[in-house]
Amino acid sequence: MIKIEHIGIAVKDLSAANEIYTKLMGYEQYKTEEVKSEGVTTSFFKCGESKIELLEGTTEESAITKFVEKRGEGIHHIAFAVDDIHSEMKRLEKEGFRVLNKEPKRGADNKWVVFLHPKSANGVLVELCQDVEASVIQ
Ligand code: ZN
């Protein structure tokens, strides 16, 4: 793991959350992006080497919509940047972690992402992400 790439926060209303986080951080989000395949709209705030990702569910079936309904708003996942997502997936599977994706998928902010089941990581949903440009995956 290279660094904490971002912390994902599930919110009910992205524009209201953007206002709150703009006040909190002292500056605005640098991008807002819809990820249709995941049923979410996200916005990102830089914080040094890391980011805050706000996520609002856009469909009833979205994992974020379900999370907010069940548990309310709050921290949804922690994302670690990795150099080689395939070798990290293999390494973590060997260590007994449950990798939720067979193959990396395209996430927000130009990343390949995979998730680890929270039950295998002390209740925390873990995301691994790798920059698309830095990868050799086609
Ligand atoms: Zn994320």
Coordinates of N, CA and C and ligand atoms in Angstrom, one line a residue:
M1 N 0.8 -1.2 0.0 CA 0.0 0.0 0.0 C 0.9 1.3 0.0
I2 N 0.6 2.2 -0.9 CA 1.5 3.4 -1.0 C 1.1 4.5 -0.1
K3 N -0.2 4.7 0.0 CA -0.8 5.8 0.9 C -2.3 5.6 1.0
I4 N -2.9 6.4 1.9 CA -4.3 6.5 1.8 C -4.7 7.4 0.7
E5 N -5.3 6.8 -0.3 CA -5.7 7.6 -1.5 C -6.9 8.5 -1.2
H6 N -7.9 7.9 -0.6 CA -9.0 8.8 -0.2 C -9.9 8.0 0.8
I7 N -10.7 8.8 1.5 CA -11.7 8.3 2.4 C -13.1 8.6 1.8
G8 N -13.9 7.5 1.6 CA -15.2 7.7 1.0 C -16.3 7.9 2.1
I9 N -17.1 9.0 1.8 CA -18.1 9.3 2.8 C -19.5 9.3 2.1
A10 N -20.4 8.5 2.6 CA -21.7 8.3 2.0 C -22.6 9.5 2.5
V11 N -23.2 10.2 1.6 CA -24.1 11.3 1.9 C -25.4 11.2 1.3
K12 N -26.4 11.9 1.9 CA -27.8 11.8 1.3 C -27.9 12.8 0.2
D13 N -27.3 14.0 0.3 CA -27.5 15.1 -0.6 C -26.2 15.7 -1.0
L14 N -25.7 15.4 -2.2 CA -24.3 15.8 -2.5 C -24.1 17.3 -2.5
S15 N -25.1 18.0 -3.0 CA -24.8 19.5 -3.1 C -24.8 20.1 -1.7
A16 N -25.6 19.6 -0.8 CA -25.6 20.0 0.6 C -24.3 19.6 1.3
A17 N -23.8 18.4 1.0 CA -22.5 17.9 1.5 C -21.4 18.7 1.0
N18 N -21.4 19.0 -0.3 CA -20.4 19.9 -0.9 C -20.2 21.2 -0.2
E19 N -21.4 21.8 0.1 CA -21.3 23.1 0.9 C -20.6 22.9 2.2
I20 N -21.0 21.8 2.9 CA -20.4 21.6 4.3 C -18.9 21.3 4.2
Y21 N -18.5 20.5 3.2 CA -17.1 20.2 3.1 C -16.3 21.3 2.5
T22 N -16.9 22.2 1.7 CA -16.2 23.4 1.3 C -15.9 24.3 2.5
K23 N -16.8 24.4 3.4 CA -16.5 25.2 4.6 C -15.5 24.5 5.5
L24 N -15.6 23.1 5.6 CA -14.7 22.4 6.4 C -13.3 22.5 5.9
M25 N -13.1 22.2 4.6 CA -11.8 22.2 4.0 C -11.2 23.6 3.8
G26 N -12.1 24.6 3.5 CA -11.6 25.9 3.2 C -11.5 26.1 1.7
Y27 N -11.9 25.2 0.9 CA -11.8 25.3 -0.6 C -12.8 24.3 -1.2
E28 N -13.1 24.5 -2.5 CA -14.1 23.7 -3.1 C -13.6 22.4 -3.6
Q29 N -14.5 21.5 -3.9 CA -14.2 20.2 -4.6 C -13.5 20.5 -5.9
Y30 N -12.6 19.6 -6.3 CA -11.9 19.8 -7.6 C -12.7 19.1 -8.8
K31 N -13.5 18.2 -8.4 CA -14.3 17.6 -9.5 C -15.6 16.9 -8.9
T32 N -16.6 16.9 -9.8 CA -17.8 16.1 -9.5 C -18.0 15.1 -10.6
E33 N -18.3 13.9 -10.3 CA -18.3 12.9 -11.4 C -19.3 11.9 -11.1
E34 N -20.1 11.5 -12.1 CA -21.1 10.5 -12.0 C -20.5 9.1 -12.5
V35 N -20.6 8.1 -11.6 CA -20.2 6.8 -12.1 C -21.5 6.0 -12.2
K36 N -22.0 5.9 -13.5 CA -23.3 5.3 -13.8 C -23.3 3.8 -13.4
S37 N -22.2 3.1 -13.6 CA -22.2 1.7 -13.4 C -22.4 1.4 -11.9
E38 N -22.0 2.3 -11.0 CA -22.1 2.1 -9.6 C -23.4 2.8 -9.0
G39 N -24.1 3.6 -9.8 CA -25.2 4.3 -9.3 C -24.9 5.4 -8.3
V40 N -23.8 6.1 -8.6 CA -23.3 7.2 -7.6 C -22.9 8.4 -8.4
T41 N -23.0 9.5 -7.7 CA -22.3 10.8 -8.1 C -21.4 11.1 -6.9
T42 N -20.1 11.4 -7.4 CA -19.1 11.6 -6.4 C -18.5 13.1 -6.5
S43 N -18.0 13.6 -5.4 CA -17.1 14.8 -5.6 C -15.9 14.6 -4.7
F44 N -14.8 15.2 -5.1 CA -13.5 15.0 -4.5 C -12.9 16.3 -4.0
F45 N -12.4 16.3 -2.8 CA -11.7 17.4 -2.2 C -10.2 16.9 -2.0
K46 N -9.3 17.7 -2.4 CA -7.9 17.3 -2.1 C -7.5 17.6 -0.7
C47 N -6.7 16.8 -0.1 CA -6.2 17.1 1.2 C -4.8 16.5 1.3
G48 N -3.8 17.4 0.9 CA -2.4 16.9 0.8 C -2.3 15.8 -0.2
E49 N -1.7 14.7 0.2 CA -1.6 13.5 -0.6 C -2.8 12.7 -0.8
S50 N -3.8 13.0 0.0 CA -5.1 12.2 0.0 C -6.2 13.0 -0.4
K51 N -7.4 12.4 -0.4 CA -8.6 13.1 -0.8 C -9.8 12.6 0.0
I52 N -10.8 13.4 0.0 CA -12.1 13.1 0.6 C -13.0 12.9 -0.6
E53 N -13.7 11.7 -0.7 CA -14.6 11.4 -1.7 C -16.0 11.4 -1.1
L54 N -16.9 12.3 -1.6 CA -18.3 12.3 -1.1 C -19.1 11.5 -2.1
L55 N -20.0 10.6 -1.7 CA -20.7 9.8 -2.6 C -22.2 9.9 -2.3
E56 N -23.0 10.1 -3.3 CA -24.5 10.1 -3.2 C -25.0 9.0 -4.1
G57 N -25.9 8.2 -3.6 CA -26.5 7.2 -4.5 C -27.5 7.8 -5.4
T58 N -27.5 7.4 -6.7 CA -28.4 8.0 -7.7 C -29.6 7.0 -8.0
T59 N -29.5 5.8 -7.6 CA -30.5 4.8 -7.8 C -30.9 4.1 -6.5
E60 N -32.1 3.4 -6.5 CA -32.5 2.7 -5.3 C -31.6 1.5 -5.0
E61 N -31.0 0.9 -6.1 CA -30.2 -0.3 -6.0 C -28.7 0.1 -5.6
S62 N -28.4 1.3 -5.7 CA -27.0 1.7 -5.4 C -26.6 1.3 -4.0
A63 N -25.3 0.8 -3.9 CA -24.8 0.4 -2.6 C -24.8 1.6 -1.6
I64 N -24.6 2.8 -2.2 CA -24.6 4.0 -1.3 C -26.0 4.3 -0.8
T65 N -27.0 4.2 -1.7 CA -28.3 4.5 -1.2 C -28.7 3.5 -0.1
K66 N -28.4 2.2 -0.3 CA -28.7 1.2 0.7 C -27.9 1.5 2.0
F67 N -26.7 1.8 1.9 CA -25.8 2.1 3.1 C -26.5 3.3 3.9
V68 N -26.8 4.4 3.2 CA -27.4 5.5 3.9 C -28.7 5.2 4.5
E69 N -29.6 4.4 3.8 CA -30.8 4.0 4.4 C -30.7 3.2 5.7
K70 N -29.7 2.3 5.6 CA -29.5 1.3 6.7 C -28.7 2.0 7.9
R71 N -27.7 2.7 7.6 CA -26.8 3.2 8.6 C -26.7 4.7 8.8
G72 N -27.3 5.4 7.9 CA -27.2 6.8 7.9 C -25.9 7.3 7.2
E73 N -25.7 8.6 7.1 CA -24.5 9.1 6.5 C -23.3 8.8 7.3
G74 N -22.1 8.7 6.6 CA -20.9 8.5 7.4 C -19.8 7.9 6.5
I75 N -18.7 7.5 7.2 CA -17.6 7.0 6.5 C -18.0 5.6 5.9
H76 N -17.8 5.5 4.6 CA -18.2 4.3 3.8 C -17.0 3.4 3.5
H77 N -15.9 3.9 3.1 CA -14.7 3.1 2.8 C -13.4 3.9 2.9
I78 N -12.4 3.1 3.0 CA -11.0 3.7 3.0 C -10.3 3.1 1.8
A79 N -9.7 4.0 1.0 CA -9.1 3.6 -0.3 C -7.6 3.7 -0.2
F80 N -6.9 2.6 -0.5 CA -5.4 2.7 -0.5 C -4.9 2.7 -1.9
A81 N -4.0 3.5 -2.2 CA -3.3 3.5 -3.6 C -2.3 2.3 -3.6
V82 N -2.4 1.6 -4.7 CA -1.4 0.5 -4.9 C -0.7 0.7 -6.3
D83 N 0.5 0.1 -6.4 CA 1.2 0.2 -7.7 C 0.7 -0.9 -8.7
D84 N 0.4 -2.0 -8.2 CA 0.0 -3.1 -9.1 C -1.2 -3.8 -8.5
I85 N -2.3 -3.5 -9.0 CA -3.6 -3.9 -8.3 C -3.8 -5.4 -8.5
H86 N -3.3 -6.0 -9.6 CA -3.5 -7.5 -9.7 C -2.6 -8.2 -8.7
S87 N -1.4 -7.8 -8.5 CA -0.5 -8.5 -7.6 C -1.0 -8.3 -6.1
E88 N -1.5 -7.1 -5.8 CA -2.1 -6.9 -4.5 C -3.3 -7.7 -4.3
M89 N -4.2 -7.9 -5.3 CA -5.4 -8.8 -5.2 C -4.9 -10.2 -4.8
K90 N -3.9 -10.7 -5.5 CA -3.4 -12.0 -5.3 C -2.8 -12.2 -3.9
R91 N -2.0 -11.2 -3.5 CA -1.4 -11.2 -2.2 C -2.4 -11.2 -1.1
L92 N -3.5 -10.4 -1.2 CA -4.5 -10.2 -0.2 C -5.4 -11.5 -0.1
E93 N -5.7 -12.1 -1.3 CA -6.5 -13.3 -1.3 C -5.7 -14.4 -0.6
K94 N -4.4 -14.5 -0.8 CA -3.6 -15.5 -0.1 C -3.6 -15.2 1.4
E95 N -3.7 -14.0 1.8 CA -3.7 -13.6 3.2 C -5.1 -13.9 3.8
G96 N -6.0 -14.3 3.0 CA -7.3 -14.6 3.6 C -8.4 -13.5 3.5
F97 N -8.1 -12.4 2.8 CA -9.1 -11.4 2.6 C -10.0 -11.8 1.4
R98 N -11.3 -11.3 1.6 CA -12.3 -11.6 0.6 C -12.3 -10.5 -0.4
V99 N -11.7 -10.7 -1.6 CA -11.7 -9.6 -2.7 C -13.1 -9.7 -3.4
L100 N -13.8 -8.6 -3.4 CA -15.2 -8.6 -3.9 C -15.3 -8.6 -5.5
N101 N -14.2 -8.3 -6.1 CA -14.2 -8.2 -7.6 C -13.2 -9.1 -8.2
K102 N -13.7 -9.8 -9.2 CA -12.8 -10.8 -9.9 C -11.7 -10.0 -10.7
E103 N -12.1 -8.9 -11.3 CA -11.2 -8.1 -12.0 C -11.4 -6.6 -11.6
P104 N -10.3 -5.8 -11.7 CA -10.5 -4.4 -11.3 C -11.5 -3.8 -12.2
K105 N -12.3 -2.8 -11.7 CA -13.3 -2.1 -12.5 C -12.9 -0.6 -12.5
R106 N -13.5 0.1 -13.5 CA -13.3 1.5 -13.5 C -14.0 2.2 -12.4
G107 N -13.3 3.0 -11.6 CA -14.0 3.8 -10.6 C -13.9 5.2 -10.9
A108 N -14.3 6.1 -10.0 CA -14.3 7.5 -10.2 C -12.8 8.0 -10.2
D109 N -12.6 9.2 -10.7 CA -11.3 9.9 -10.7 C -10.2 9.1 -11.4
N110 N -10.6 8.4 -12.5 CA -9.6 7.7 -13.4 C -8.8 6.7 -12.6
K111 N -9.5 5.8 -12.0 CA -8.8 4.7 -11.2 C -9.4 3.3 -11.6
W112 N -8.5 2.3 -11.5 CA -8.9 1.0 -11.4 C -9.2 0.7 -9.9
V113 N -10.3 0.0 -9.6 CA -10.6 -0.2 -8.2 C -11.1 -1.7 -8.0
V114 N -10.8 -2.2 -6.8 CA -11.4 -3.4 -6.3 C -11.7 -3.2 -4.8
F115 N -12.6 -3.9 -4.3 CA -13.0 -3.8 -2.9 C -12.8 -5.1 -2.1
L116 N -12.5 -5.0 -0.8 CA -12.3 -6.1 0.0 C -13.5 -6.1 1.0
H117 N -14.1 -7.3 1.2 CA -15.3 -7.4 2.1 C -14.9 -6.9 3.5
P118 N -15.8 -6.0 4.0 CA -15.6 -5.5 5.4 C -15.4 -6.6 6.5
K119 N -16.1 -7.7 6.3 CA -15.9 -8.8 7.3 C -14.5 -9.3 7.4
S120 N -13.8 -9.2 6.3 CA -12.4 -9.6 6.3 C -11.4 -8.5 6.8
A121 N -11.9 -7.3 7.0 CA -11.0 -6.2 7.4 C -11.6 -5.4 8.6
N122 N -12.0 -6.2 9.6 CA -12.5 -5.6 10.9 C -13.6 -4.5 10.7
G123 N -14.5 -4.9 9.8 CA -15.7 -4.0 9.6 C -15.5 -2.8 8.7
V124 N -14.3 -2.8 8.1 CA -14.0 -1.6 7.2 C -14.1 -2.1 5.7
L125 N -14.9 -1.4 4.9 CA -14.8 -1.7 3.5 C -13.5 -1.0 2.9
V126 N -12.7 -1.9 2.4 CA -11.4 -1.4 1.9 C -11.4 -1.4 0.3
E127 N -10.9 -0.3 -0.2 CA -10.8 -0.1 -1.7 C -9.3 -0.1 -2.0
L128 N -8.9 -0.8 -3.0 CA -7.6 -0.7 -3.6 C -7.7 0.1 -4.9
C129 N -6.9 1.1 -5.1 CA -7.0 1.8 -6.4 C -5.7 2.1 -7.0
Q130 N -5.7 2.1 -8.3 CA -4.5 2.3 -9.1 C -4.8 3.3 -10.2
D131 N -4.0 4.3 -10.4 CA -4.2 5.2 -11.5 C -4.3 4.5 -12.8
V132 N -5.2 4.8 -13.7 CA -5.4 4.2 -15.0 C -4.2 4.4 -15.8
E133 N -3.6 5.6 -15.8 CA -2.5 5.9 -16.7 C -1.2 5.1 -16.3
A134 N -1.1 4.9 -15.0 CA 0.1 4.2 -14.5 C 0.0 2.7 -14.7
S135 N -1.1 2.2 -15.2 CA -1.3 0.8 -15.3 C -1.2 0.2 -16.7
V136 N -1.0 -1.1 -16.8 CA -0.9 -1.7 -18.1 C -2.2 -2.4 -18.5
I137 N -3.2 -2.3 -17.6 CA -4.5 -3.0 -17.9 C -5.2 -2.3 -19.1
Q138 N -5.7 -3.1 -20.0 CA -6.4 -2.5 -21.1 C -7.9 -2.7 -20.9
Ligands
ZN1 ZN -13.6 5.4 -3.2

